[in-house]
PDB file of C-alpha atoms and ligand atoms in Angstrom:
ATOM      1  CA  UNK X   1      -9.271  88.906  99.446  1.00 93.00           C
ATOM      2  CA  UNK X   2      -8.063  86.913 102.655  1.00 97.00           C
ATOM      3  CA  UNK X   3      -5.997  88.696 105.143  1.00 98.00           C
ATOM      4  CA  UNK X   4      -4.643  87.343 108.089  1.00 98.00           C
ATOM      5  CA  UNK X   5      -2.020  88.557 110.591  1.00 98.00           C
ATOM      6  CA  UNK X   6       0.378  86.954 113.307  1.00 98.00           C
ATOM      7  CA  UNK X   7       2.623  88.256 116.166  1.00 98.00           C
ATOM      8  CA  UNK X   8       5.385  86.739 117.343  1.00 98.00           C
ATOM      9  CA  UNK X   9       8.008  87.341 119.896  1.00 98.00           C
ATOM     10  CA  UNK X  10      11.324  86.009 120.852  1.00 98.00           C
ATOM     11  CA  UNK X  11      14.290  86.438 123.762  1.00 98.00           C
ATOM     12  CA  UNK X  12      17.575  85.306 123.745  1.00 98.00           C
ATOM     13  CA  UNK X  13      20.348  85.902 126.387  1.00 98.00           C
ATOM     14  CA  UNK X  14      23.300  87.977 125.756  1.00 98.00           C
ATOM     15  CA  UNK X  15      26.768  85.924 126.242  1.00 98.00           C
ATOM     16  CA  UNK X  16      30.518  86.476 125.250  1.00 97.00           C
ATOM     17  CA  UNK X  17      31.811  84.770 122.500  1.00 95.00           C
ATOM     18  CA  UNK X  18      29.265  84.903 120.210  1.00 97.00           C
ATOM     19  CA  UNK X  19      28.704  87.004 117.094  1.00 97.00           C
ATOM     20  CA  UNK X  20      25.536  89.446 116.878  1.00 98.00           C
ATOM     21  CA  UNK X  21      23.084  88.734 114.321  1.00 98.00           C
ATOM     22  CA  UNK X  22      19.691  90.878 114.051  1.00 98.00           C
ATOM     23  CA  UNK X  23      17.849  90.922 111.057  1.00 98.00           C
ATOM     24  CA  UNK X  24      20.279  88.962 109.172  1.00 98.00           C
ATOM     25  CA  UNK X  25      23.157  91.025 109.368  1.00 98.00           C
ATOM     26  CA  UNK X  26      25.870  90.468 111.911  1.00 98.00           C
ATOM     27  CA  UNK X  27      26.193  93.531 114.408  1.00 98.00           C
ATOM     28  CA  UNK X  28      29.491  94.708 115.937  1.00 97.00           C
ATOM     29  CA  UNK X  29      29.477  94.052 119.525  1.00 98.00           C
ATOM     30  CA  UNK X  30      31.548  92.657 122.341  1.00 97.00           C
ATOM     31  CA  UNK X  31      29.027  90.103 123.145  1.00 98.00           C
ATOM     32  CA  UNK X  32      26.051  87.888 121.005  1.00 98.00           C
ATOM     33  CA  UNK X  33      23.043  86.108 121.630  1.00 98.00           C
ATOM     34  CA  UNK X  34      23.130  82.530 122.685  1.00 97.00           C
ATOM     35  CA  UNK X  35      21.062  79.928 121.148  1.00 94.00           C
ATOM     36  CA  UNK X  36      21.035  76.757 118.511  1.00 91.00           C
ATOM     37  CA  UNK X  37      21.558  78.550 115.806  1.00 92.00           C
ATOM     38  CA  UNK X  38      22.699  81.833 114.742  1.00 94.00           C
ATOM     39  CA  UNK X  39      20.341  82.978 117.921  1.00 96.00           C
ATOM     40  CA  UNK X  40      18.962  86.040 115.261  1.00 98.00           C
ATOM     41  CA  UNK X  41      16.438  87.166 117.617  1.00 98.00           C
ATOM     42  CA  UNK X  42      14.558  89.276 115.365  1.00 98.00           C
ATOM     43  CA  UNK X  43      14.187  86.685 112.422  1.00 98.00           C
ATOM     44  CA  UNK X  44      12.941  84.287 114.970  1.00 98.00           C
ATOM     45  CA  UNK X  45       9.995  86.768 115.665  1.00 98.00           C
ATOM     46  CA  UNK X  46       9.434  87.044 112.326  1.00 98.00           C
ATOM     47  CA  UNK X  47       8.623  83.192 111.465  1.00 98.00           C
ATOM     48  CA  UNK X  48       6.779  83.165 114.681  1.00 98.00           C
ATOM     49  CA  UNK X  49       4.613  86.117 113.498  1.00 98.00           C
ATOM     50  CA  UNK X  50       4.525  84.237 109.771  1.00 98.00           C
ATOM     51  CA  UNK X  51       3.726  80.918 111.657  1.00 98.00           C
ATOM     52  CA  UNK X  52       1.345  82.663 113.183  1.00 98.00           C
ATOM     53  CA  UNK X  53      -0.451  84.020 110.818  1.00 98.00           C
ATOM     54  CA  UNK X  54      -0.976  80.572 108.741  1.00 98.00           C
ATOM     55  CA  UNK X  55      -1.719  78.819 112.410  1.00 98.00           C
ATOM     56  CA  UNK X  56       0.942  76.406 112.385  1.00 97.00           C
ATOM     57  CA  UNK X  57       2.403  76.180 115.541  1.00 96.00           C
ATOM     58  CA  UNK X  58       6.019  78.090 116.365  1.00 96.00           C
ATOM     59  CA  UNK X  59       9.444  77.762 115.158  1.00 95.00           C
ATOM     60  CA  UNK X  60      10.372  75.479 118.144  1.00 92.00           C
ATOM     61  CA  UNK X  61       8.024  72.658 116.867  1.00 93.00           C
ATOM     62  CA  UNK X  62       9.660  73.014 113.302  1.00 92.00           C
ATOM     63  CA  UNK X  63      13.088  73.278 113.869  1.00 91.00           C
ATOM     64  CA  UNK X  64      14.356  71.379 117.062  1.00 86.00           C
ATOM     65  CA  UNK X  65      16.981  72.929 119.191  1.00 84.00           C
ATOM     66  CA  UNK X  66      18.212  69.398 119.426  1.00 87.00           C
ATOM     67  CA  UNK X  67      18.331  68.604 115.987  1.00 87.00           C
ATOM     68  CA  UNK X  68      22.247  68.873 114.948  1.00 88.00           C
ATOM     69  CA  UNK X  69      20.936  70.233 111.301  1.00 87.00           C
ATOM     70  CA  UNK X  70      20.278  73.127 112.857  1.00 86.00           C
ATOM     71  CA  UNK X  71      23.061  73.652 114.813  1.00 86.00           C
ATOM     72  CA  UNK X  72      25.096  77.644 114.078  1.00 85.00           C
ATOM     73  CA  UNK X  73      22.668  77.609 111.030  1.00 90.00           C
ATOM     74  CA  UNK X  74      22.148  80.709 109.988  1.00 94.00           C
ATOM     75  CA  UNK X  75      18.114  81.869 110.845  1.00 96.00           C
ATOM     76  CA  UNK X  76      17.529  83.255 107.412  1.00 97.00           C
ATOM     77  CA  UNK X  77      17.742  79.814 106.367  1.00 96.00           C
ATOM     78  CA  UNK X  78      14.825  78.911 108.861  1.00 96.00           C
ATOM     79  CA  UNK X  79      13.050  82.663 107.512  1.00 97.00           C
ATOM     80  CA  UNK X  80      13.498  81.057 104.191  1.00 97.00           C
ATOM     81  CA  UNK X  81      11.292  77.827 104.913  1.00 97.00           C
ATOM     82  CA  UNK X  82       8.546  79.262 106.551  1.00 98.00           C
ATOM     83  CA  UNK X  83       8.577  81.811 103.529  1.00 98.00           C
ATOM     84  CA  UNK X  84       7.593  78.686 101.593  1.00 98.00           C
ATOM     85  CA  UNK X  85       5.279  77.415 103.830  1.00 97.00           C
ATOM     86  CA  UNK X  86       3.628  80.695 103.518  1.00 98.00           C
ATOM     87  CA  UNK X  87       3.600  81.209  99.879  1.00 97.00           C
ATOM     88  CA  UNK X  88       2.415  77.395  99.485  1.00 97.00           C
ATOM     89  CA  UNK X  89      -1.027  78.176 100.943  1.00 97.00           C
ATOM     90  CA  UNK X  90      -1.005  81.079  98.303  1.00 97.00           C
ATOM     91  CA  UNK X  91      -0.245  83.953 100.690  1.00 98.00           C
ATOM     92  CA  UNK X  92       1.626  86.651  99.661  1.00 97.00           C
ATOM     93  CA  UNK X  93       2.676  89.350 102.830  1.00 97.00           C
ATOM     94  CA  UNK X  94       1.435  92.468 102.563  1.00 97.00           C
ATOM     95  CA  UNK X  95       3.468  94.331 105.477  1.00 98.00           C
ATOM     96  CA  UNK X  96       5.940  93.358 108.619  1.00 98.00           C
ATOM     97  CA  UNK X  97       6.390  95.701 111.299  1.00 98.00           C
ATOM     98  CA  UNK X  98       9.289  95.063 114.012  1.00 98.00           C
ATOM     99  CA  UNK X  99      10.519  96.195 117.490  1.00 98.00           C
ATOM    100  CA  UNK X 100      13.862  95.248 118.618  1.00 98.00           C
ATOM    101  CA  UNK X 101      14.383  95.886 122.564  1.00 98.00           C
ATOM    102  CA  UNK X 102      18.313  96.320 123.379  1.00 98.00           C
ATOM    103  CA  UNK X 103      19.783  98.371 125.659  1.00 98.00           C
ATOM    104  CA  UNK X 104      22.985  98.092 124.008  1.00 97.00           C
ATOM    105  CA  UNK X 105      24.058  97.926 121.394  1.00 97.00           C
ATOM    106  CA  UNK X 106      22.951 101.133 119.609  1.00 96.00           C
ATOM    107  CA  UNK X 107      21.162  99.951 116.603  1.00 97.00           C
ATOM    108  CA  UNK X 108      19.776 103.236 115.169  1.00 97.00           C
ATOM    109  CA  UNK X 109      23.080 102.994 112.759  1.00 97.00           C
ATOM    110  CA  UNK X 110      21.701  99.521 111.588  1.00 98.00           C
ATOM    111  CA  UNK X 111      18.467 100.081 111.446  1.00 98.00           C
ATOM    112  CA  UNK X 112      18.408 100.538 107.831  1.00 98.00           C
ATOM    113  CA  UNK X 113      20.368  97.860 107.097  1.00 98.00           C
ATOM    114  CA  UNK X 114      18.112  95.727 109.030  1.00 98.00           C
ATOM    115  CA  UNK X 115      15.176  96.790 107.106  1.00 98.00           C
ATOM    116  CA  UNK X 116      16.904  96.443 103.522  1.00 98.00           C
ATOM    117  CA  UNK X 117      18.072  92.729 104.704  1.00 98.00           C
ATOM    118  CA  UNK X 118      14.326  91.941 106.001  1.00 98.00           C
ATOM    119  CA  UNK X 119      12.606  93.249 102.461  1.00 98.00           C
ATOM    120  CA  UNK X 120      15.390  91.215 100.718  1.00 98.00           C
ATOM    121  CA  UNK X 121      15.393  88.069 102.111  1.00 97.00           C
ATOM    122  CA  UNK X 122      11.282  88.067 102.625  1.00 97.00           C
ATOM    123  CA  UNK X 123      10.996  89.792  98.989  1.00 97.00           C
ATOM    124  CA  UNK X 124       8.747  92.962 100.292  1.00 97.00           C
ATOM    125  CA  UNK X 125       9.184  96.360  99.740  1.00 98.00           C
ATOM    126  CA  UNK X 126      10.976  97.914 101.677  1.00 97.00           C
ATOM    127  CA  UNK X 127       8.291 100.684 102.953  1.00 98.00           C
ATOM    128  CA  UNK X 128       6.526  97.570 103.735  1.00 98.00           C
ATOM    129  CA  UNK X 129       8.879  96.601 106.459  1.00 98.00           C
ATOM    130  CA  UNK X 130       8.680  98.312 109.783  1.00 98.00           C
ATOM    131  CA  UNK X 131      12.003  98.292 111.903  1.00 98.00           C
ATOM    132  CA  UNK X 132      12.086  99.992 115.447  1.00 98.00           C
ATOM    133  CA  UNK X 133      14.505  99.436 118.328  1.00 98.00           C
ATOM    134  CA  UNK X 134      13.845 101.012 121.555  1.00 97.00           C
ATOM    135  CA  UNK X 135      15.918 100.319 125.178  1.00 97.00           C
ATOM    136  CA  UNK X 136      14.076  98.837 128.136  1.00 98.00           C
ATOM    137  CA  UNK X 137      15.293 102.293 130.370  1.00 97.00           C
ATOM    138  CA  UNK X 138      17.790 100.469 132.339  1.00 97.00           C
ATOM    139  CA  UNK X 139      14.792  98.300 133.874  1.00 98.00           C
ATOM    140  CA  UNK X 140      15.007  94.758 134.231  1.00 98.00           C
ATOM    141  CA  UNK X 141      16.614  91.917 132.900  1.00 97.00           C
ATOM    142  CA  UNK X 142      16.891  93.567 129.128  1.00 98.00           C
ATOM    143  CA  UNK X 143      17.825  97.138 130.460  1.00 98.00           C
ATOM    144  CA  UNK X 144      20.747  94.679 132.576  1.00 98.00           C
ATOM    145  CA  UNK X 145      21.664  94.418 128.942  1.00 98.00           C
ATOM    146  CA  UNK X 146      21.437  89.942 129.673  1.00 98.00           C
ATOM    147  CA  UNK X 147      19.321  89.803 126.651  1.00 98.00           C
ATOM    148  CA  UNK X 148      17.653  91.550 123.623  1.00 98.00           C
ATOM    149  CA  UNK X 149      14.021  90.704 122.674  1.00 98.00           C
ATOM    150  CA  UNK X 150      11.852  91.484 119.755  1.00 98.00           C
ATOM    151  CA  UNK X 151       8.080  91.860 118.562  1.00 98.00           C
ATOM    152  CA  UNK X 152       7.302  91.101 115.152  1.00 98.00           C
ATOM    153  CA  UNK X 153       3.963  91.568 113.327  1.00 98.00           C
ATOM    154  CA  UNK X 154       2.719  90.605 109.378  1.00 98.00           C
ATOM    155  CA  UNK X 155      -0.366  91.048 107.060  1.00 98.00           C
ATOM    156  CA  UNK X 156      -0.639  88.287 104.965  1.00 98.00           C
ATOM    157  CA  UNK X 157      -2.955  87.832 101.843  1.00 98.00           C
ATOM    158  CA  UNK X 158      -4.557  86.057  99.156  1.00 97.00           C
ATOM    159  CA  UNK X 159      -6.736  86.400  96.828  1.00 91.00           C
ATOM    160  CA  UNK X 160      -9.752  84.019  97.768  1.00 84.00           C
TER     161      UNK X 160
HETATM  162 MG1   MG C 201      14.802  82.152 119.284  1.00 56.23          MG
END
């Protein structure tokens, strides 16, 4: 058996007019996050982490914040693709843990949500997908509530 694992990590700034998306599900809150697409912080982790894991590169080389295709679209699209890239070298993921680091909103009501929308779309059990969201204790730019940031890590594996 070959295992391998990958991190990733991802930022985005907090601005009005803008839905909420984490995880794949869109979050009720007077404010979203700002980027190319759908900005879903946490899913952007996650195909860094995945990226990781198969060593190639980051989801900035693969889908360019320039490129008009990508423009609004929704990141469980992008999840989607490096899914396949995964799966094509013969990996299967064995486990995804998560931290989500907002001040506000409150996610602990969505957290389960989250984590049935993450084992859904990535096709893992559920108890195989960690989700935890913590606040930054007022401190900095994230506890200025400006932004929300998350950690993502996966176990890949195949059978060699
Ligand atoms: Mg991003």
């Amino acid at each position: 058996m070959e295992i391998r694992i990958g991190i990733g990590y991802d930022l985005h700034r907090l601005v009005n007019e803008r839905k909420l998306f984490i995880g794949g599900i869109e979050i009720p809150y007077l404010k979203g996050l700002l980027g190319h697409s759908d900005a879903d912080v946490l899913i952007h982790a996650i195909c860094d982490a995945l990226l990781g894991a198969i060593a190639k590169g980051d989801i900035g080389e693969l889908f360019s914040d320039t490129d008009p295709k990508y423009q609004d679209i929704p990141s469980t699209e992008l999840l989607k693709i490096v899914l396949g890239l995964v799966r094509k070298q013969g990996y299967e993921i064995s486990n995804l843990d998560t931290v989500i680091i907002a001040e506000e909103p409150k996610l602990l009501p969505f957290k389960k949500r989250i984590q049935e929308s993450l084992s859904s779309i990535m096709k893992v059990d559920k108890n195989c997908v960690g989700v935890k969201a913590k606040t930054n204790e007022g401190l900095g730019e994230l506890g200025r509530k400006e932004g929300i940031a998350c950690f993502a890590t996966v176990l890949i594996k195949k059978e060699s």
